[in-house]
JSON list of C-alpha atoms in Angstrom, two decimals:
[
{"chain": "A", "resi": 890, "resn": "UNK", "atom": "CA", "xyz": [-3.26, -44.88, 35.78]},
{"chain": "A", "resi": 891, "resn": "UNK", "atom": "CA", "xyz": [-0.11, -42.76, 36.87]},
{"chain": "A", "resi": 892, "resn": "UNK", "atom": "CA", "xyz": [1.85, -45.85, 36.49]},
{"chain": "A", "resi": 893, "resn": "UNK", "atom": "CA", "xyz": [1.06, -46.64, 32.98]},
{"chain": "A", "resi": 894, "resn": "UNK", "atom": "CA", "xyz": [1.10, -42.76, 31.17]},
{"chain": "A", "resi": 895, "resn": "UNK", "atom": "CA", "xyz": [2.01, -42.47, 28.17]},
{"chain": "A", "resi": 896, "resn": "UNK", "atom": "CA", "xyz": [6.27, -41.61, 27.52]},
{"chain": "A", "resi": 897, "resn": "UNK", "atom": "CA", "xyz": [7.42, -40.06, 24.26]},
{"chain": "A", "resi": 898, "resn": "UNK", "atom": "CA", "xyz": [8.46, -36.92, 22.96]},
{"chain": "A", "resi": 899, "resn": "UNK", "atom": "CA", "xyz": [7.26, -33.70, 23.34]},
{"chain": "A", "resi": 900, "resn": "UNK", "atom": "CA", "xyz": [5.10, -32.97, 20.10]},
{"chain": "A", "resi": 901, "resn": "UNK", "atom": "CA", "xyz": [5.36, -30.17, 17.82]},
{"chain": "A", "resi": 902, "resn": "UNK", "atom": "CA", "xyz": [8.77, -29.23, 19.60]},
{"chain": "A", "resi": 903, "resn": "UNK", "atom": "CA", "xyz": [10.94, -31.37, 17.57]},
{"chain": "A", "resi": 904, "resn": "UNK", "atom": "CA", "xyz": [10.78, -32.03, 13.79]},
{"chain": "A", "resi": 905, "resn": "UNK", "atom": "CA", "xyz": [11.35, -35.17, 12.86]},
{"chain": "A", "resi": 906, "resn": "UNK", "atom": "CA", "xyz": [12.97, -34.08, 8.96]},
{"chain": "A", "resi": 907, "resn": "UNK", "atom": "CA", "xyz": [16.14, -34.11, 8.04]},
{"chain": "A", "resi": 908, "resn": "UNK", "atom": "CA", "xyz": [17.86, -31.78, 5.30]},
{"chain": "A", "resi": 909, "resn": "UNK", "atom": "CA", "xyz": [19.23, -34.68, 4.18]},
{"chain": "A", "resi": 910, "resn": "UNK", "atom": "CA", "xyz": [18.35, -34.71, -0.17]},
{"chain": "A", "resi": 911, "resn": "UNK", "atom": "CA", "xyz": [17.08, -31.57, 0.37]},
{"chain": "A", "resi": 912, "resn": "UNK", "atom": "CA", "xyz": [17.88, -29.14, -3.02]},
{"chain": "A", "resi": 913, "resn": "UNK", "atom": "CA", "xyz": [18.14, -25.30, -1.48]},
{"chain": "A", "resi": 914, "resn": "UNK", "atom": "CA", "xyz": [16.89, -23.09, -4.59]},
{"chain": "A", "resi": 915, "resn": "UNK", "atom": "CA", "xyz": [19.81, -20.58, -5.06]},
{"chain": "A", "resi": 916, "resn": "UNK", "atom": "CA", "xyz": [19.53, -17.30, -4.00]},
{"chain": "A", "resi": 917, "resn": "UNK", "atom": "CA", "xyz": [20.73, -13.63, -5.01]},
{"chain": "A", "resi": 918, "resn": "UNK", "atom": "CA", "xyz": [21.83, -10.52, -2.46]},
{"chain": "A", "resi": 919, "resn": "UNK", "atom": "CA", "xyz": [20.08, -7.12, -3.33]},
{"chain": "A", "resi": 920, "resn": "UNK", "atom": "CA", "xyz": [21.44, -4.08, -1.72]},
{"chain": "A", "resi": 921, "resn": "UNK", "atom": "CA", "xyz": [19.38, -0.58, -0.92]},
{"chain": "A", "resi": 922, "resn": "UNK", "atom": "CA", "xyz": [20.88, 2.45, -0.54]},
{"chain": "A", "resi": 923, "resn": "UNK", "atom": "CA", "xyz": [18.78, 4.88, 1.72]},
{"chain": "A", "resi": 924, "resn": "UNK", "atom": "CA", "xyz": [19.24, 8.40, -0.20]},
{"chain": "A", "resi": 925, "resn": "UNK", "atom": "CA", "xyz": [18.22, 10.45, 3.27]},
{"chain": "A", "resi": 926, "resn": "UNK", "atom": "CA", "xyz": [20.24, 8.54, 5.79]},
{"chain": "A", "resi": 927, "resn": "UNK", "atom": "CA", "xyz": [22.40, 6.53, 4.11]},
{"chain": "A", "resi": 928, "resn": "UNK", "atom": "CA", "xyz": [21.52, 3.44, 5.37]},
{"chain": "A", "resi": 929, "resn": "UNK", "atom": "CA", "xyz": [22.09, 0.21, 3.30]},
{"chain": "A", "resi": 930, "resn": "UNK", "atom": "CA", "xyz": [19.65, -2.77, 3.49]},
{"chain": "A", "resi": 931, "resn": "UNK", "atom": "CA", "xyz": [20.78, -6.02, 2.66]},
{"chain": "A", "resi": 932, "resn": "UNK", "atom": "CA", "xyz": [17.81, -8.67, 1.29]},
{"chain": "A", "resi": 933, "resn": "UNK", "atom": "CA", "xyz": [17.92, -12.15, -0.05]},
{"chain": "A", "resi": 934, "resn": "UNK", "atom": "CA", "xyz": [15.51, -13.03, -3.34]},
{"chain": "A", "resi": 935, "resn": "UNK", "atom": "CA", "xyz": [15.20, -16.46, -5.30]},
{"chain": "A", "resi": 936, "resn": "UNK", "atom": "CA", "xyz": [17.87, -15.87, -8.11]},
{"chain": "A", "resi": 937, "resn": "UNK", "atom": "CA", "xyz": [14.94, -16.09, -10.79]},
{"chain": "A", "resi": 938, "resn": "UNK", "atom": "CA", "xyz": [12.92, -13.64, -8.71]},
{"chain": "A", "resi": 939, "resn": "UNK", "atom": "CA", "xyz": [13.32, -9.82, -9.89]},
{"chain": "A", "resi": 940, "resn": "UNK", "atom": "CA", "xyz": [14.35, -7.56, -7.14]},
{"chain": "A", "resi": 941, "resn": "UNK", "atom": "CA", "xyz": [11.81, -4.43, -6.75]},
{"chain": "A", "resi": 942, "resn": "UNK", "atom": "CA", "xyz": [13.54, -1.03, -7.84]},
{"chain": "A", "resi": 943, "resn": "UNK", "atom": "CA", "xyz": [12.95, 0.66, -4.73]},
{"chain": "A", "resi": 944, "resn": "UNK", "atom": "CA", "xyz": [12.57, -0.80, -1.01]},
{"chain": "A", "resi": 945, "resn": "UNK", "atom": "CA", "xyz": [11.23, 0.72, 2.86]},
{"chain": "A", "resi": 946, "resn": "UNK", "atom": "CA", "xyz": [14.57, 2.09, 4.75]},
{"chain": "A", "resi": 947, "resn": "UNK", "atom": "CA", "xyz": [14.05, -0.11, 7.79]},
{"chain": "A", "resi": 948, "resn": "UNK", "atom": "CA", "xyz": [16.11, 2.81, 9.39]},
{"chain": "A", "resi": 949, "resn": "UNK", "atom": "CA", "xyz": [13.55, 6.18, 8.65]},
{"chain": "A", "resi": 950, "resn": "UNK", "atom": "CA", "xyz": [11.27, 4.74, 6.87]},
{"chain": "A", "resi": 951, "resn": "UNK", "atom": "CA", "xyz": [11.90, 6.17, 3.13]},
{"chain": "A", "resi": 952, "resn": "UNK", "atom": "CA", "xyz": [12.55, 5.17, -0.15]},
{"chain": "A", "resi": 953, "resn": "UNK", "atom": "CA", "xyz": [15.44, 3.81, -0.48]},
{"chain": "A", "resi": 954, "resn": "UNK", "atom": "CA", "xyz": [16.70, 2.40, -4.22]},
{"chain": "A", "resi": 955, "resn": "UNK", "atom": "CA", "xyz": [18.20, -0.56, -5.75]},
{"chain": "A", "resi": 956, "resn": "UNK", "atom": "CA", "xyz": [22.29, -0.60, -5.83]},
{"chain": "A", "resi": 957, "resn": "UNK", "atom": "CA", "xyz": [23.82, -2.05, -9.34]},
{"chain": "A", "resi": 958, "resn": "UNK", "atom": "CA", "xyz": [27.30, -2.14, -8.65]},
{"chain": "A", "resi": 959, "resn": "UNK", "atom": "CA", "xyz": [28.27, 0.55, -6.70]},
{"chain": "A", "resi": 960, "resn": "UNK", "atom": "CA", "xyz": [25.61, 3.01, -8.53]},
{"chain": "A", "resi": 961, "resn": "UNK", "atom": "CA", "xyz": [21.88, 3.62, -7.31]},
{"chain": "A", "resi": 962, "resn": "UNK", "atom": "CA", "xyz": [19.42, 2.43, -10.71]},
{"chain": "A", "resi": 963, "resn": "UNK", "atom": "CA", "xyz": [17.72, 5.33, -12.17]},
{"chain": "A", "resi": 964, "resn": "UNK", "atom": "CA", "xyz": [14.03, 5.02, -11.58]},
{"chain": "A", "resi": 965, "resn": "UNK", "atom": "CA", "xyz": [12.07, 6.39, -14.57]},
{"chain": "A", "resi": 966, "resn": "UNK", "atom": "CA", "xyz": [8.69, 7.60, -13.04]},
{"chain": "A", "resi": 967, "resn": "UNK", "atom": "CA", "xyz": [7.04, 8.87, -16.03]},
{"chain": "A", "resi": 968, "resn": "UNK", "atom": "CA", "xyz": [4.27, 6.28, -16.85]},
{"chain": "A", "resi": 969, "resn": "UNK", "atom": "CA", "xyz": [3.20, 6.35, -13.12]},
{"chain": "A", "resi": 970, "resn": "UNK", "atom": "CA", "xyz": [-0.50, 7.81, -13.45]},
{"chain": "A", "resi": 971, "resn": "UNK", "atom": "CA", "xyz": [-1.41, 10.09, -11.23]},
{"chain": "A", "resi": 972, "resn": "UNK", "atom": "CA", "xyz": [-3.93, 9.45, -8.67]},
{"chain": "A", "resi": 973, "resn": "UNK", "atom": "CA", "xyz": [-8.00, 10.91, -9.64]},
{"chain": "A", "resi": 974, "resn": "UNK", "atom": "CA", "xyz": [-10.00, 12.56, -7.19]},
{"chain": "A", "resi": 975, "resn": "UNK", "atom": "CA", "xyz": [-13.32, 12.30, -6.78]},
{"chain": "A", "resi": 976, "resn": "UNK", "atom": "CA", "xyz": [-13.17, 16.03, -8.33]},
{"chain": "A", "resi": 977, "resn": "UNK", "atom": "CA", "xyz": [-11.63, 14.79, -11.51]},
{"chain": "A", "resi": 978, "resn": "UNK", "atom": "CA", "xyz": [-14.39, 11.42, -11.82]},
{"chain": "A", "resi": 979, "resn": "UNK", "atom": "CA", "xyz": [-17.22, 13.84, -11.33]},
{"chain": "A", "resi": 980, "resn": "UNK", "atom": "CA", "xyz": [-16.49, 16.06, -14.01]},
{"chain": "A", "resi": 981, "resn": "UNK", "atom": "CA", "xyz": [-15.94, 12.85, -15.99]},
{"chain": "A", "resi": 982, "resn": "UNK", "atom": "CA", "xyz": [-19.61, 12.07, -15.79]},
{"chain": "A", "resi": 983, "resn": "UNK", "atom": "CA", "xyz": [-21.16, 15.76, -16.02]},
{"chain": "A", "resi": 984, "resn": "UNK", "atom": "CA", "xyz": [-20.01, 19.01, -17.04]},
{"chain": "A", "resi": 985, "resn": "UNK", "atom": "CA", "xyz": [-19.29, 22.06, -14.79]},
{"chain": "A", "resi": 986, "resn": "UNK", "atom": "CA", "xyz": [-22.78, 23.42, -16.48]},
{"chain": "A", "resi": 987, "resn": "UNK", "atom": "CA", "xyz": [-24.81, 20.43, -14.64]},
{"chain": "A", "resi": 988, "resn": "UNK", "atom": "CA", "xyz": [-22.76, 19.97, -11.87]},
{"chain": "A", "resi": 989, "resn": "UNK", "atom": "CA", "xyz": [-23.85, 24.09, -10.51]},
{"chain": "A", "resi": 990, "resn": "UNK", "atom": "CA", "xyz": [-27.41, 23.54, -11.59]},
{"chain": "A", "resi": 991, "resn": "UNK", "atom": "CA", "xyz": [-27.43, 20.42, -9.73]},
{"chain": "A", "resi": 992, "resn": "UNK", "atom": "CA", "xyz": [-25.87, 22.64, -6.50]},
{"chain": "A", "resi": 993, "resn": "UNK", "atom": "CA", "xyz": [-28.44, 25.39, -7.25]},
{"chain": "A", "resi": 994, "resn": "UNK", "atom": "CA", "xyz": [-31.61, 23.00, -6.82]},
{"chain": "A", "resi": 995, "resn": "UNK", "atom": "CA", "xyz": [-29.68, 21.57, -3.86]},
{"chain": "A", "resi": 996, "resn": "UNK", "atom": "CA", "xyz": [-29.30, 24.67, -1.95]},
{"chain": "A", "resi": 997, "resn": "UNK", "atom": "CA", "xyz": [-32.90, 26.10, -2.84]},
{"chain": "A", "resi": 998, "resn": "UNK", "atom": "CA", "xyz": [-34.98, 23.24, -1.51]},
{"chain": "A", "resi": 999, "resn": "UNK", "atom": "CA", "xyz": [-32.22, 23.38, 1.68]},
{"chain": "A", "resi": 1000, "resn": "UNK", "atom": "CA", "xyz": [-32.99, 26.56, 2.23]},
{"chain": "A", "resi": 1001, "resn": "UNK", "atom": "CA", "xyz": [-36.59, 25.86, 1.92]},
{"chain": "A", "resi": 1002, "resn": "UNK", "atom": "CA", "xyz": [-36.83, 23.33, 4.19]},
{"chain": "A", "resi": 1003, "resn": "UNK", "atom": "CA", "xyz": [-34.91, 25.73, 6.55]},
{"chain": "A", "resi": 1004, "resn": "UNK", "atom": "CA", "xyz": [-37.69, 28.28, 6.21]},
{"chain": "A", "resi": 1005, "resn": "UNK", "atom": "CA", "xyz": [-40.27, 25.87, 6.98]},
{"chain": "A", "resi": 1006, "resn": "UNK", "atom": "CA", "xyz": [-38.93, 24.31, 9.49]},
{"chain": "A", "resi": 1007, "resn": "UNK", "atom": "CA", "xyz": [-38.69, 28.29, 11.11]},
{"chain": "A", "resi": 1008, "resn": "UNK", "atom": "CA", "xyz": [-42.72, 28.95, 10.63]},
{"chain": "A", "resi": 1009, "resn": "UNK", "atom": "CA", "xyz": [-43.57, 25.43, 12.45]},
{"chain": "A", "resi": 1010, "resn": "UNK", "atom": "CA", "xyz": [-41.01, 26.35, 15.28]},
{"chain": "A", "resi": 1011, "resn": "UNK", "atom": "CA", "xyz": [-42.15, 29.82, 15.87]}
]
């Protein structure tokens, strides 16, 4: 059986495509500027693509912004909404009225339990 094994080429190591016909879709540079170290990042997007206004500084790790030109774009941040708490949901559902009557109850039957739990132990 050694004599007769099977020859060819090593599988999955070499692709057997060309780039021959093949269209590239064109591409655009975007440039970040890093406002904390000054570090510039250079990425390629497909030129119909929009490029994202800010990017990670692969350097530190902050925000670093989209270059037009020469210039850093303006990032307007005012229709960002801020983040709710659980705090701010709560008193969407019930009023501060309800929410210490509901803590009352709470800490009354805690504290009875507590007390009873004191007579069976003693």
């Amino acid at each position: 059986m050694a004599d007769r094994s099977l020859r060819g080429m090593r599988l999955g190591a070499q692709s057997l495509q060309s780039e021959e016909g093949v269209v590239f879709s064109e591409r655009t540079r975007s440039v970040y500027l890093c406002p904390e170290c000054n570090y510039e990042t250079a990425l390629m997007f497909a030129a119909d693509a929009e490029a994202p206004e800010t990017w990670e500084c692969r350097h530190c790790g902050h925000e670093a912004v989209l270059m037009v030109g020469s210039e850093p774009i303006v990032i307007d941040k005012s229709d960002q909404k801020q983040a709710r708490t659980h705090w701010d949901m709560l008193l969407e559902r019930r009023s501060r009225e309800e929410l210490e009557e509901l803590l009352e109850e709470r800490l009354s039957f805690l504290r009875e339990r507590r007390g009873l739990n004191k007579k069976v132990g003693a």
